[in-house]
Short mmCIF file of C-alpha atoms and ligand atoms in Angstrom, two decimals:
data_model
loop_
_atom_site.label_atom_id
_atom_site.label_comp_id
_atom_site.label_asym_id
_atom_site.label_seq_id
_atom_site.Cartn_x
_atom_site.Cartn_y
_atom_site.Cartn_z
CA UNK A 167 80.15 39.82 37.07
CA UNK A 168 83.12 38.05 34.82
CA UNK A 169 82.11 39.88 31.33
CA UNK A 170 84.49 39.41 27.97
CA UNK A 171 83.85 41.12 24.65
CA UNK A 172 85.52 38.12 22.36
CA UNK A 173 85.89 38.65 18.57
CA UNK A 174 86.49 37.15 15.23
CA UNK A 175 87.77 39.00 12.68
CA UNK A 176 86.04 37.77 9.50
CA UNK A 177 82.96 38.42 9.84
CA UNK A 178 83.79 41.09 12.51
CA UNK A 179 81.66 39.57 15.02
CA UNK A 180 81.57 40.37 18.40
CA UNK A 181 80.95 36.89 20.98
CA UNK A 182 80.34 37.69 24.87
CA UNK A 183 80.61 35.37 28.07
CA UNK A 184 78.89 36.70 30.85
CA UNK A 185 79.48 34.47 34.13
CA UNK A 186 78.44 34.76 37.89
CA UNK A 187 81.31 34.57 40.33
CA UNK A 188 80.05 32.81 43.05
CA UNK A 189 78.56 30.58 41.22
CA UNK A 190 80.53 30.08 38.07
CA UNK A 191 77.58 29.77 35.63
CA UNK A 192 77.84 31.89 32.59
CA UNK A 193 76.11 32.37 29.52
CA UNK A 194 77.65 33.14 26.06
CA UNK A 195 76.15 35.39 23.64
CA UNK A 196 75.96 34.91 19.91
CA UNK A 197 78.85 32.25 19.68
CA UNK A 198 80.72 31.81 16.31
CA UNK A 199 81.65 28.24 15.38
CA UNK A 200 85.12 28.92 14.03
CA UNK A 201 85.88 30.13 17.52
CA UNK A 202 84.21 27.41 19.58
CA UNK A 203 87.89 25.93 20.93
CA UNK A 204 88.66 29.62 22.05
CA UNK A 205 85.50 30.35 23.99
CA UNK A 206 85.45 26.16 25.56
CA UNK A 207 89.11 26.89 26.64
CA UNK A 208 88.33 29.82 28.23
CA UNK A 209 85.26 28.85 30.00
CA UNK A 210 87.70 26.00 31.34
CA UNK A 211 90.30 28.57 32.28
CA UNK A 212 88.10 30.57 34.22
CA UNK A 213 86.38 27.33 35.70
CA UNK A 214 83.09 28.38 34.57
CA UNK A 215 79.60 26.20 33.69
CA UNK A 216 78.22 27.28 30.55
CA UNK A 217 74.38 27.14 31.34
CA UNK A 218 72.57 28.85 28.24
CA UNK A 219 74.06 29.69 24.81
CA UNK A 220 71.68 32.84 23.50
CA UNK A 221 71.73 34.14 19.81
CA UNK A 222 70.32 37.66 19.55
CA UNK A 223 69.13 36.58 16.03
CA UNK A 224 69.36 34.18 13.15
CA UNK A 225 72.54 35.25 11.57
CA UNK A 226 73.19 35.49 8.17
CA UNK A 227 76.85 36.17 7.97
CA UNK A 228 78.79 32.99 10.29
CA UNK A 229 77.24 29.90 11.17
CA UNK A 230 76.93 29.98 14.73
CA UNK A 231 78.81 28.18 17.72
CA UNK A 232 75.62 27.02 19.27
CA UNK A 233 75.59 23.59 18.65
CA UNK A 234 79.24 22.62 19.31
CA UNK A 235 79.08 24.37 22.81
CA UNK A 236 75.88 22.54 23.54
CA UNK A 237 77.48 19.45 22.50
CA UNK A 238 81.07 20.26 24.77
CA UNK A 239 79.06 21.77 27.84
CA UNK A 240 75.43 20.57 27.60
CA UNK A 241 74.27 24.39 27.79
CA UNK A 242 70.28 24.96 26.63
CA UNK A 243 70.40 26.84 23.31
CA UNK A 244 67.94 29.53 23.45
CA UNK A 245 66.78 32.49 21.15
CA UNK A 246 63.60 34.02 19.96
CA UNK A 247 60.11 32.56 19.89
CA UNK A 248 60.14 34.20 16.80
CA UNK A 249 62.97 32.03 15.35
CA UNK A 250 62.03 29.72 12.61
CA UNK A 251 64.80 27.05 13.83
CA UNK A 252 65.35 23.42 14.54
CA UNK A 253 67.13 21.92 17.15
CA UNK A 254 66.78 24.73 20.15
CA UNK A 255 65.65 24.30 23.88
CA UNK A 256 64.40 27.35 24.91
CA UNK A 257 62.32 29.92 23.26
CA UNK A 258 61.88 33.17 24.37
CA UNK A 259 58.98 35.40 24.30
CA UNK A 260 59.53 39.62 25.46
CA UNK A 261 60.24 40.21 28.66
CA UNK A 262 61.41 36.53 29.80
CA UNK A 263 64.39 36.37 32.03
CA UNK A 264 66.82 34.35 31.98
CA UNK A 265 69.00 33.25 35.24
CA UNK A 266 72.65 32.80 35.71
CA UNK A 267 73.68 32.38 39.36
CA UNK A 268 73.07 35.85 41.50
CA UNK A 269 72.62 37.31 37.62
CA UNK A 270 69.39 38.03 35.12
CA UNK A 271 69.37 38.87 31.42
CA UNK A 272 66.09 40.22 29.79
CA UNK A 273 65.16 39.11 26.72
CA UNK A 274 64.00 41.91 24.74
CA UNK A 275 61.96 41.74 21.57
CA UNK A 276 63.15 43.76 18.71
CA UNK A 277 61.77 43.01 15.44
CA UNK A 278 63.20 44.95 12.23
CA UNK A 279 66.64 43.99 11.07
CA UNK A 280 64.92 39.76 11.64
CA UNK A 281 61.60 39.11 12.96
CA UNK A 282 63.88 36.68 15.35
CA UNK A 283 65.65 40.00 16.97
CA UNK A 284 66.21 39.84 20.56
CA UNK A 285 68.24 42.18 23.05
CA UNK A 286 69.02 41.48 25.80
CA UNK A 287 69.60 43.65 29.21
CA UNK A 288 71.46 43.08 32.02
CA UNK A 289 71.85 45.92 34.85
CA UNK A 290 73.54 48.86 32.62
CA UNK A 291 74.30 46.59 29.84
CA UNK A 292 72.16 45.70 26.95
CA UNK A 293 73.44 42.96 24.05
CA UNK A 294 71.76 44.77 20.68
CA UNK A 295 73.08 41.98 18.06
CA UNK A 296 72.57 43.77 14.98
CA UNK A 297 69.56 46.04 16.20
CA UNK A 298 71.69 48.96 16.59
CA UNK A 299 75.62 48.99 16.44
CA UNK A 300 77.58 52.15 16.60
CA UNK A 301 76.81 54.38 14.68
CA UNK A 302 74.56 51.64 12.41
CA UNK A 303 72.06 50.27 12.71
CA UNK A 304 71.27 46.57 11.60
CA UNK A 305 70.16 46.17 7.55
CA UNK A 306 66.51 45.63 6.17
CA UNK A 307 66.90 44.28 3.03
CA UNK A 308 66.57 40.69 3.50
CA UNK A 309 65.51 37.88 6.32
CA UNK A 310 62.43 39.65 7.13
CA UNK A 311 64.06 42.94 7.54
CA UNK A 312 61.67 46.26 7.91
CA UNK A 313 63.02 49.41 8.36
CA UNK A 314 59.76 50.62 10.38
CA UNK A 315 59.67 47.85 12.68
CA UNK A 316 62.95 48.30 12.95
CA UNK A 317 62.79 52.56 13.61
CA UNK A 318 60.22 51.58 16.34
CA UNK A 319 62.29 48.79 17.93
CA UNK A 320 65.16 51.28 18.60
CA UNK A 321 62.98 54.05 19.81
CA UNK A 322 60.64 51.87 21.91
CA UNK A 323 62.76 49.41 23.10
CA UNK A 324 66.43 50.73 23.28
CA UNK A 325 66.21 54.71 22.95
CA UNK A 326 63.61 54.30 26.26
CA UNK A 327 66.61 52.90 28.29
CA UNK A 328 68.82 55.38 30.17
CA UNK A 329 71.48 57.07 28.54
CA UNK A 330 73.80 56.03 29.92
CA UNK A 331 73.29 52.41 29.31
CA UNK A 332 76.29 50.22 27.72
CA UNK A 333 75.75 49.20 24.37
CA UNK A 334 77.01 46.12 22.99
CA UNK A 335 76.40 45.10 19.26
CA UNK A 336 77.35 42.13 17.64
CA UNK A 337 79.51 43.36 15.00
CA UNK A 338 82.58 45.76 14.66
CA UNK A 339 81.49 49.07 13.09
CA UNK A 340 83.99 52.10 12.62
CA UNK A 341 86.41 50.51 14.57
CA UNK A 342 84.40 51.21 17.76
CA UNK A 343 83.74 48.03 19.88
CA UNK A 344 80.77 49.81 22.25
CA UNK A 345 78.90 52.67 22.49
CA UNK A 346 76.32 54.32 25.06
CA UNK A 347 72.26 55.29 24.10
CA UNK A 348 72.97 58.44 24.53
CA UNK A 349 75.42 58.59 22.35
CA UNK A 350 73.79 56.68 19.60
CA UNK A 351 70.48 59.18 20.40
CA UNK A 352 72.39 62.10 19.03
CA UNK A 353 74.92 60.99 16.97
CA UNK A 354 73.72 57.81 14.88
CA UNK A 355 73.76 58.87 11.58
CA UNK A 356 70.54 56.68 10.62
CA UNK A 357 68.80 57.44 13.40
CA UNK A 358 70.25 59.61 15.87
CA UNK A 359 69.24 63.55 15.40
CA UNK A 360 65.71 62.55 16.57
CA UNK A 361 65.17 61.45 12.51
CA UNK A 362 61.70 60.40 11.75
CA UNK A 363 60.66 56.68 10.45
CA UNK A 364 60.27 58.23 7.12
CA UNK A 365 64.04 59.76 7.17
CA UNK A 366 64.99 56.36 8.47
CA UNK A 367 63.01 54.53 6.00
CA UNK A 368 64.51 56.47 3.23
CA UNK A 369 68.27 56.16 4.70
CA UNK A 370 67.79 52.23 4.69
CA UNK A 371 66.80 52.21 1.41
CA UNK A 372 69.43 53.98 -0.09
CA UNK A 373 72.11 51.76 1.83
CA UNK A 374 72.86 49.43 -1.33
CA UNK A 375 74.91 47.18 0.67
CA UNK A 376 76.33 43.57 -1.16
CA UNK A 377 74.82 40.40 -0.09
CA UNK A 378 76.98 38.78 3.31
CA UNK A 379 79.52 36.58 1.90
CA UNK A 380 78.77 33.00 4.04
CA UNK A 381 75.03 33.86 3.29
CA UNK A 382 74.48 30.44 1.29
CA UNK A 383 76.08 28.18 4.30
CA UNK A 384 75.20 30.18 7.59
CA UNK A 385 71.55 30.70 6.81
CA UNK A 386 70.69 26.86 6.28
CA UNK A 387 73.07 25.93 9.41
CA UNK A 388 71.66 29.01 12.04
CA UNK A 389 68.14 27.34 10.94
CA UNK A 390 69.59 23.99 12.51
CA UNK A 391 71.78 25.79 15.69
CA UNK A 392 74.64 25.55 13.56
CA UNK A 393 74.50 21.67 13.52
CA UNK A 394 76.45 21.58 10.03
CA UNK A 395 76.75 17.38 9.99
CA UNK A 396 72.44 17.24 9.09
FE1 LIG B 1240 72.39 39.92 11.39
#
């Protein structure tokens, strides 16, 4: 499989293009419109087909690439059944696959950092947005966030995956651009050390973290795919 971690450094978010070979249809995950002309010249380097663009939720802190790559490559915009969005072509419900070339994704459901929280696994890899980064997890305290739904995402949904899967978050944390579930198992500090939902529940709300900067413009544009010109 052709896999790159991309990045853009102001929101510290973390882009991946996933692409089949034989084939050359790919997939990118959580796009960020600033970096749209990176990701469409690479795609051309490598000669690939962009089939799907996925979000793994409704982000808060960049407007998305979606709707500029759908508009350069015709790809199908697709994200969580649970999304409250206009303007996407696929929704997905837990569980659904989705197909590019010899490859599969599975969309996973993870409710707790945004109802619209999805993961998704591929082989050894699984894309966690901002379910669980390392050594974080994803915040509570607005867009639907709950810290139990989110405690029983991670241990149901990603902490029931083997060890030694890859995680890939969609953010930068600690300078540390992946990390494994068995790492994350023992040595997340919010929930790592086996901590119960009511350790986890007090951790998150203790965090007292400041509001995203872009909050006011990426929230109103992720609700439209990032289609800023409505
Ligand atoms: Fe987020």
């Amino acid at each position: 499989m052709i896999f790159y971690q991309l990045f853009e450094k102001e929101s510290s978010t973390f882009t991946y293009l996933l692409a089949d070979e034989a084939s050359r249809h790919a997939v990118i995950i959580d796009p960020v419109l600033e970096m749209v002309d990176r990701d469409l010249k690479l795609i051309n380097d490598l000669n690939l087909e962009l089939t799907h663009v996925l979000e793994t939720h409704v982000h808060a802190d960049h407007v998305t690439g979606a709707h500029k790559l759908r508009k350069a490559t015709g790809a199908i915009i697709t994200l969580s059944a649970m999304a409250d969005v206009d303007g996407a072509d696929k929704f997905l419900e837990d569980g659904d696959i989705i197909r590019f070339g010899l490859y599969q994704l599975k969309g996973i459901s993870t409710p707790g950092h945004t109802d619209s929280c999805m993961c998704y696994l591929i082989g050894n890899k699984v894309f966690t947005g901002d379910t669980i980064l390392a050594r974080a997890t994803g915040r509570t305290d607005f867009q639907q966030g709950d810290p139990r739904k989110l405690y029983h995402s991670i241990q149901k949904k990603i902490f029931s995956l083997p060890e030694d899967t890859e995680i890939y978050p969609a953010h930068e944390y600690n300078g540390i651009p992946k990390t494994t579930v068995g790492i994350e198992k023992v040595h997340n500090p919010r929930i790592g050390g086996n901590k119960t939902e009511a350790e986890f529940i007090k951790i998150m709300s203790e965090l007292k973290l400041s509001q995203p900067k872009k909050i006011e413009i990426a929230l109103p544009a992720n609700k439209k795919c990032g289609d800023t010109h409505v």
